[in-house]
PDB file of C-alpha atoms in Angstrom:
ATOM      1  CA  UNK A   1     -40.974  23.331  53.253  1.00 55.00           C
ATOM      2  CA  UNK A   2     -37.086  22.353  54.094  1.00 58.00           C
ATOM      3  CA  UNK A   3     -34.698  23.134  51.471  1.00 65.00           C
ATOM      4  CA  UNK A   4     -32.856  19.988  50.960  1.00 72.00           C
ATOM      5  CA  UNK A   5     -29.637  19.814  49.144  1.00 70.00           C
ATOM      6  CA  UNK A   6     -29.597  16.110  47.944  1.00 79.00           C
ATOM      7  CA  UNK A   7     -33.198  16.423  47.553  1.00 80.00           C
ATOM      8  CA  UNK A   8     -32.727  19.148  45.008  1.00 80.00           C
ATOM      9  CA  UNK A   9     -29.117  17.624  43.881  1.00 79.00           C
ATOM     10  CA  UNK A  10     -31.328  14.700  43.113  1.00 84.00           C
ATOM     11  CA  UNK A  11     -34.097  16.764  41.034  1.00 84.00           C
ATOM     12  CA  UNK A  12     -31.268  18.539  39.156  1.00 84.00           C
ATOM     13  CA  UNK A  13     -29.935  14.810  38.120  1.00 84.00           C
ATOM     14  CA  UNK A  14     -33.429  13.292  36.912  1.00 85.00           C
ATOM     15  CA  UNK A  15     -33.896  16.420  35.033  1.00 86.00           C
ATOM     16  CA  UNK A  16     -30.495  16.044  33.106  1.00 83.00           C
ATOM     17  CA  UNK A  17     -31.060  12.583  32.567  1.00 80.00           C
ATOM     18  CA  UNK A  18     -34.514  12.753  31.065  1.00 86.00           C
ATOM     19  CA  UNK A  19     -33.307  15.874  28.795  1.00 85.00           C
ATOM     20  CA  UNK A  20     -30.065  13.594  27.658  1.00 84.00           C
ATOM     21  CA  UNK A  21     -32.667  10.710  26.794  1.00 80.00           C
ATOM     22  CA  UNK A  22     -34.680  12.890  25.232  1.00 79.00           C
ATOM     23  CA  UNK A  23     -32.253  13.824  22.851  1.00 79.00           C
ATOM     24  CA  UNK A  24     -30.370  10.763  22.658  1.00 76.00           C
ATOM     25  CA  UNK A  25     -34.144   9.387  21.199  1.00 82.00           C
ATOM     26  CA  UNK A  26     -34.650  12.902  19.298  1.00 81.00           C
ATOM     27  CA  UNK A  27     -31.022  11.990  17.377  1.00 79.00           C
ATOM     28  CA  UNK A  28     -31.989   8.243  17.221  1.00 83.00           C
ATOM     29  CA  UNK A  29     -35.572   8.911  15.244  1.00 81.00           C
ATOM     30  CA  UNK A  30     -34.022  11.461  12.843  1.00 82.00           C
ATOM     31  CA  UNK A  31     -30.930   8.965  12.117  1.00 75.00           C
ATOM     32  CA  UNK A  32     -33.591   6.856  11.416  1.00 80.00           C
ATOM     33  CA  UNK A  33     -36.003   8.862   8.838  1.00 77.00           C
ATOM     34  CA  UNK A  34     -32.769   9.956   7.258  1.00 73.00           C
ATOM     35  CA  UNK A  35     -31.557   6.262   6.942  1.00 69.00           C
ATOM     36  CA  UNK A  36     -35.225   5.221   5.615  1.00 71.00           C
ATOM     37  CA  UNK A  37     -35.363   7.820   3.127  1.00 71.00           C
ATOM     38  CA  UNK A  38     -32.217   7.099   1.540  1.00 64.00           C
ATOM     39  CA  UNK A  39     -32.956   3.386   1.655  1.00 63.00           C
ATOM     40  CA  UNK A  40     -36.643   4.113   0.247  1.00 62.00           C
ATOM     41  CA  UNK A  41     -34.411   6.474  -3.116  1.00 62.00           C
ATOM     42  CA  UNK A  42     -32.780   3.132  -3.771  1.00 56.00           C
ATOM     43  CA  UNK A  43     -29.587   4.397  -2.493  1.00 58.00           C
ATOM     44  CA  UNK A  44     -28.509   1.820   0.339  1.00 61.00           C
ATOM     45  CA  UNK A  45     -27.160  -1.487  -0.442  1.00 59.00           C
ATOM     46  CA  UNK A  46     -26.982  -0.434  -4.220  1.00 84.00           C
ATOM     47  CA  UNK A  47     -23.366  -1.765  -4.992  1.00 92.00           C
ATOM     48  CA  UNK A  48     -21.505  -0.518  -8.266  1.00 92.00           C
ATOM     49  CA  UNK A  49     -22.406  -2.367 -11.280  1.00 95.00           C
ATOM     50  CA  UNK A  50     -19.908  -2.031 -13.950  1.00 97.00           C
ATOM     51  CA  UNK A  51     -20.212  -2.782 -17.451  1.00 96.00           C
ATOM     52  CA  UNK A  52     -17.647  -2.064 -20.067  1.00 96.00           C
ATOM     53  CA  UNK A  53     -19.014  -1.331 -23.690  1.00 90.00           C
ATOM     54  CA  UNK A  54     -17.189  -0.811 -26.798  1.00 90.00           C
ATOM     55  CA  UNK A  55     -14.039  -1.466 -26.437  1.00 95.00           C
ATOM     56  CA  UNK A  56     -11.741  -0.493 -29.794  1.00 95.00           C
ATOM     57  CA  UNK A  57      -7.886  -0.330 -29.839  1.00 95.00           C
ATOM     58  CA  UNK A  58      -6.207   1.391 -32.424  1.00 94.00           C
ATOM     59  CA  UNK A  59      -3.460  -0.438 -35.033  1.00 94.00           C
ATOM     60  CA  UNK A  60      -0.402   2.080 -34.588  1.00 91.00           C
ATOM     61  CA  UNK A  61       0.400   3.304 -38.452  1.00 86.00           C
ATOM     62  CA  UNK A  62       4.295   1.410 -37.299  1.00 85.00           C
ATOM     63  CA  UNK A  63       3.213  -1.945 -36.458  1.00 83.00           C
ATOM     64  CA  UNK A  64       4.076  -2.747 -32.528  1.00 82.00           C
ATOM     65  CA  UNK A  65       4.625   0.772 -31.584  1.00 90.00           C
ATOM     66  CA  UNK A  66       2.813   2.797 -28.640  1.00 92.00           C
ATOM     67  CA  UNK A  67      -1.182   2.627 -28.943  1.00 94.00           C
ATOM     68  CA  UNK A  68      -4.109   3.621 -27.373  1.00 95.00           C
ATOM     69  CA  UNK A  69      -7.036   1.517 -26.149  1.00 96.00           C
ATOM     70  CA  UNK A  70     -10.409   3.040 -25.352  1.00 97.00           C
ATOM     71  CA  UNK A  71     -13.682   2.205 -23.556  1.00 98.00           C
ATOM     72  CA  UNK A  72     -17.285   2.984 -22.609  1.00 98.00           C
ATOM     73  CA  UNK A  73     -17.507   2.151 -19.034  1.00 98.00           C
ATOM     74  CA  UNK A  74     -20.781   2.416 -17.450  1.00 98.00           C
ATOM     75  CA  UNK A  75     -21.899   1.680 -13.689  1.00 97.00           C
ATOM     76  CA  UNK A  76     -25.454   1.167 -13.113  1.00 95.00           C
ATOM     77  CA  UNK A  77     -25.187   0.544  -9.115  1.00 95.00           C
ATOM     78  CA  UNK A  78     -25.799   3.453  -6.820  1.00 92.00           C
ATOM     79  CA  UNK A  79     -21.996   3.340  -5.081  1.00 94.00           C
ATOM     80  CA  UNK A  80     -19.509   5.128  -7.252  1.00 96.00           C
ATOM     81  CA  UNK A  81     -16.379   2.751  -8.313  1.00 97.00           C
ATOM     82  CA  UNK A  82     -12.670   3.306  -9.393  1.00 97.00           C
ATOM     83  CA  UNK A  83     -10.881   1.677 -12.444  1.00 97.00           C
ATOM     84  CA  UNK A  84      -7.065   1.251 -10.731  1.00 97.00           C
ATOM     85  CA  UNK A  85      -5.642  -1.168 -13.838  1.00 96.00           C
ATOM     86  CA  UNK A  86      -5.896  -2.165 -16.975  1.00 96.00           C
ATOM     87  CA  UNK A  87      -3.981  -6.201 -18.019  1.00 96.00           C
ATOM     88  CA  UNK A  88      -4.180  -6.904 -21.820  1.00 94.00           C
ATOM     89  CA  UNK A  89      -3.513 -10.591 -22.716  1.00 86.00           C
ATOM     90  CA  UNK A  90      -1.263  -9.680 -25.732  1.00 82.00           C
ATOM     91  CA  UNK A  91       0.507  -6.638 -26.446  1.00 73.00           C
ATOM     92  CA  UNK A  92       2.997  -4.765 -23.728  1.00 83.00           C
ATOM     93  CA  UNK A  93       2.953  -2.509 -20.767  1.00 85.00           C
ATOM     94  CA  UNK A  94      -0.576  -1.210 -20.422  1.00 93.00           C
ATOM     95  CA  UNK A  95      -1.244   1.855 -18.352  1.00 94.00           C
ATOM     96  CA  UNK A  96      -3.803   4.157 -17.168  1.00 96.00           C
ATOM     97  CA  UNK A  97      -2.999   7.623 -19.296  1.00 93.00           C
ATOM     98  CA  UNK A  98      -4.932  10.982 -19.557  1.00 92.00           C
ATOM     99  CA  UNK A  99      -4.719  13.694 -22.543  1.00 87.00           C
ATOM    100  CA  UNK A 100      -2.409  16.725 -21.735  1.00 86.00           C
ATOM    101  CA  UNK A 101      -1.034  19.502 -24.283  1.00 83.00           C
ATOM    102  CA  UNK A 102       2.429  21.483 -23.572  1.00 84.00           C
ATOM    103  CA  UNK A 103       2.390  25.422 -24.409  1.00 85.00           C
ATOM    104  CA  UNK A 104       3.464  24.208 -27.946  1.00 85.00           C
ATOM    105  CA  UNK A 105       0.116  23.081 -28.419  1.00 81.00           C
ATOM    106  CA  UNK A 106       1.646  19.977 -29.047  1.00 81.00           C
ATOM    107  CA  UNK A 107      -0.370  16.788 -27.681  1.00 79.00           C
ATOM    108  CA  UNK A 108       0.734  14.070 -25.234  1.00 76.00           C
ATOM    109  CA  UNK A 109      -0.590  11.457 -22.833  1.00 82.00           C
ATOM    110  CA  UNK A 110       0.450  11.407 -19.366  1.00 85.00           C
ATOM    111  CA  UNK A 111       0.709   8.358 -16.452  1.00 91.00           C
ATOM    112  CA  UNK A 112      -2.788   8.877 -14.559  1.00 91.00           C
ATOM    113  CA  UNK A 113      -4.063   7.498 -11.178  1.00 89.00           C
ATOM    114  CA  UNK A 114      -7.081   5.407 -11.269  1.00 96.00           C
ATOM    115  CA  UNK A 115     -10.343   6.728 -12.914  1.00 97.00           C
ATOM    116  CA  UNK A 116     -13.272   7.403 -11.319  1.00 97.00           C
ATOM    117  CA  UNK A 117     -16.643   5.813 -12.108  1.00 97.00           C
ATOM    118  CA  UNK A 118     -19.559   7.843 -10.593  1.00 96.00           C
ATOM    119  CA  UNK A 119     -22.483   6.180  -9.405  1.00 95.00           C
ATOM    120  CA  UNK A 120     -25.743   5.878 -12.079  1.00 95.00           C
ATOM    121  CA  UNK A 121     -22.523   7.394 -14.399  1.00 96.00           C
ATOM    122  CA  UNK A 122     -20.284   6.935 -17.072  1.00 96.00           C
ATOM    123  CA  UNK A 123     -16.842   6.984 -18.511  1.00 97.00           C
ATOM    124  CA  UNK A 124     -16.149   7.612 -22.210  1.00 97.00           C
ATOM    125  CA  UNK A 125     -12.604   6.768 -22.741  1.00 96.00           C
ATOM    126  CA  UNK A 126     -11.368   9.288 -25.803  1.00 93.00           C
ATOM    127  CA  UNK A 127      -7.794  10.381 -27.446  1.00 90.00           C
ATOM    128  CA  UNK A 128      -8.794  13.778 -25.236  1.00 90.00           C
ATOM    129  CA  UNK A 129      -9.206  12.292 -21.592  1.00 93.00           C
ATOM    130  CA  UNK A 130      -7.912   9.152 -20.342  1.00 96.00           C
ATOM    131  CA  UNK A 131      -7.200   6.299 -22.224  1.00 96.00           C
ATOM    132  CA  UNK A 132      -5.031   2.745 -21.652  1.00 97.00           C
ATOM    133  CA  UNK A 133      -1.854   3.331 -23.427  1.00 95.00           C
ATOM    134  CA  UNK A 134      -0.103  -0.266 -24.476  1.00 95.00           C
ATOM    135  CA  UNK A 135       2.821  -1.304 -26.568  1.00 94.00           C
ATOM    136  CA  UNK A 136       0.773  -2.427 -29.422  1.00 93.00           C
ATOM    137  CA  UNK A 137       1.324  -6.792 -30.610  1.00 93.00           C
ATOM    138  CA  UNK A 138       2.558  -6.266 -34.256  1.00 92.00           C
ATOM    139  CA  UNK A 139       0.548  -9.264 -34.917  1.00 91.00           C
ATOM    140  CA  UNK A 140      -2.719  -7.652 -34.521  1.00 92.00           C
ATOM    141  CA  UNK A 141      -4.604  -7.044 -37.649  1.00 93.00           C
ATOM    142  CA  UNK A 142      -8.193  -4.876 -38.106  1.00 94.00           C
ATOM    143  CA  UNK A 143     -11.268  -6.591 -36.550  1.00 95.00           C
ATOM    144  CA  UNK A 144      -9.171  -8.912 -34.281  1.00 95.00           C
ATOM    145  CA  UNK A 145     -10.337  -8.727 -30.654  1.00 96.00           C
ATOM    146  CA  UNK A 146      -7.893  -8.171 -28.437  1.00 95.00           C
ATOM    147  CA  UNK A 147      -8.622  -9.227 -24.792  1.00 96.00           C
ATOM    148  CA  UNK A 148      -8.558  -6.714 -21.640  1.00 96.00           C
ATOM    149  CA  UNK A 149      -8.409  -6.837 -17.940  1.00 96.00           C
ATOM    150  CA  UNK A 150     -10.087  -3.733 -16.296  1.00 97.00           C
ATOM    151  CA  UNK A 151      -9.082  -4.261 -12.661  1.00 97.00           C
ATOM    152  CA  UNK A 152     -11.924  -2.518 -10.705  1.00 97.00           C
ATOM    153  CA  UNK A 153     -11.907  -1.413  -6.605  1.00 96.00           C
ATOM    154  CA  UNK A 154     -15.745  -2.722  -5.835  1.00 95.00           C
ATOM    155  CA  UNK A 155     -16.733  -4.411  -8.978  1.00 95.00           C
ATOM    156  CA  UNK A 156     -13.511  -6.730  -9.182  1.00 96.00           C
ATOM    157  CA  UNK A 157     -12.132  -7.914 -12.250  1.00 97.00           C
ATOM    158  CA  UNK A 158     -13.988  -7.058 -15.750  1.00 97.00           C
ATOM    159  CA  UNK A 159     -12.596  -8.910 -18.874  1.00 96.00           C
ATOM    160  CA  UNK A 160     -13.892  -7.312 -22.288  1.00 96.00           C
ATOM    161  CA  UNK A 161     -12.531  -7.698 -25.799  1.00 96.00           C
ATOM    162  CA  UNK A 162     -11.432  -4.769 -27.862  1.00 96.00           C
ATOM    163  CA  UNK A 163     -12.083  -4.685 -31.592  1.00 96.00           C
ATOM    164  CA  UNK A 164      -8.770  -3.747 -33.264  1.00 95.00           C
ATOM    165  CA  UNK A 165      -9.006  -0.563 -35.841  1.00 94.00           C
ATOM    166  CA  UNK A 166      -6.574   1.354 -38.085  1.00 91.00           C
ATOM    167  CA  UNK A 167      -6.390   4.736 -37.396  1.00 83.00           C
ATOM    168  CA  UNK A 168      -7.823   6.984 -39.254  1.00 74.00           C
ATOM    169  CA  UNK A 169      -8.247  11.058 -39.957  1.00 52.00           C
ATOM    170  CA  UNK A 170     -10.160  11.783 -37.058  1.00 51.00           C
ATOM    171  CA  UNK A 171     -11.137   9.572 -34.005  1.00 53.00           C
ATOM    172  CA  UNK A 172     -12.625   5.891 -35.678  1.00 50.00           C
ATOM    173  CA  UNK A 173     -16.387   5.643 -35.097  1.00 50.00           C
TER     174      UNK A 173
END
């Protein structure tokens, strides 16, 4: 038995290649069980559904002063979404705002980014977390709807009414 180099170079190269397919199909099968298992939880192609559910703005106690408006935002798709602005038909300047105290203990709301909608999740807008601050229409009276543009990253464009209420002691119902 001769000991021949390309003989054995080409043993060494077969071997490599059959181990590198091997694993190349070992990788390939896995991706794929991981790919049908998260298709088979009802995760894949599951957009973000948005739906935005009561919608109130509050009647400043001085008519056409600063106001808050707040909403129940609820996404029943399986891909999380992102509410980046808020358009409101009448009434001025309305922005995305969060709930932030000073070392007073005095109250305030802040500029925010966008808000996050998680997946299967919600969002309960409140006068402690984020909120659409507007210039409130001195026009607007209780129970008048007032009409909103939530501007959303996957879902697009969601137009809702909010009811108009006077404020109140404590948060309206």
């Amino acid at each position: 038995m001769t000991n021949d180099p390309t003989s054995s170079a080409r043993r060494r190269r077969t071997r490599e290649a059959t181990t590198t397919g091997a694993v190349v199909v070992l990788a390939s099968l896995a991706a794929v069980g991981a790919l049908s298992a998260w298709t088979a939880a009802g995760y894949a192609g599951s957009p973000a559904r948005i739906e935005v559910r009561e919608g109130r703005v509050l009647l400043p106690v001085v008519p056409g002063r600063t106001t808050n408006a707040y909403f129940r935002i609820v996404n029943t798709g399986g891909s999380p979404d992102r509410l980046l602005s808020v358009t409101v038909r009448s009434g001025r300047d309305p922005g995305l705002t969060v709930h932030r105290m000073n070392t007073s203990n005095g109250a305030y709301r802040e500029r925010s980014g966008p808000v996050d909608i998680p997946a299967y999740g919600e969002v309960e807008m409140s006068p402690h977390g984020s909120a659409v601050t507007l210039g409130a229409d001195p026009a607007w009276q209780p129970g008048e709807r007032v009409t909103f543009t939530l501007d959303f990253r996957r879902a697009g464009e969601v137009t809702v009414d909010a009811v108009a209420r006077p404020v109140t002691l404590g948060f309206p119902p």
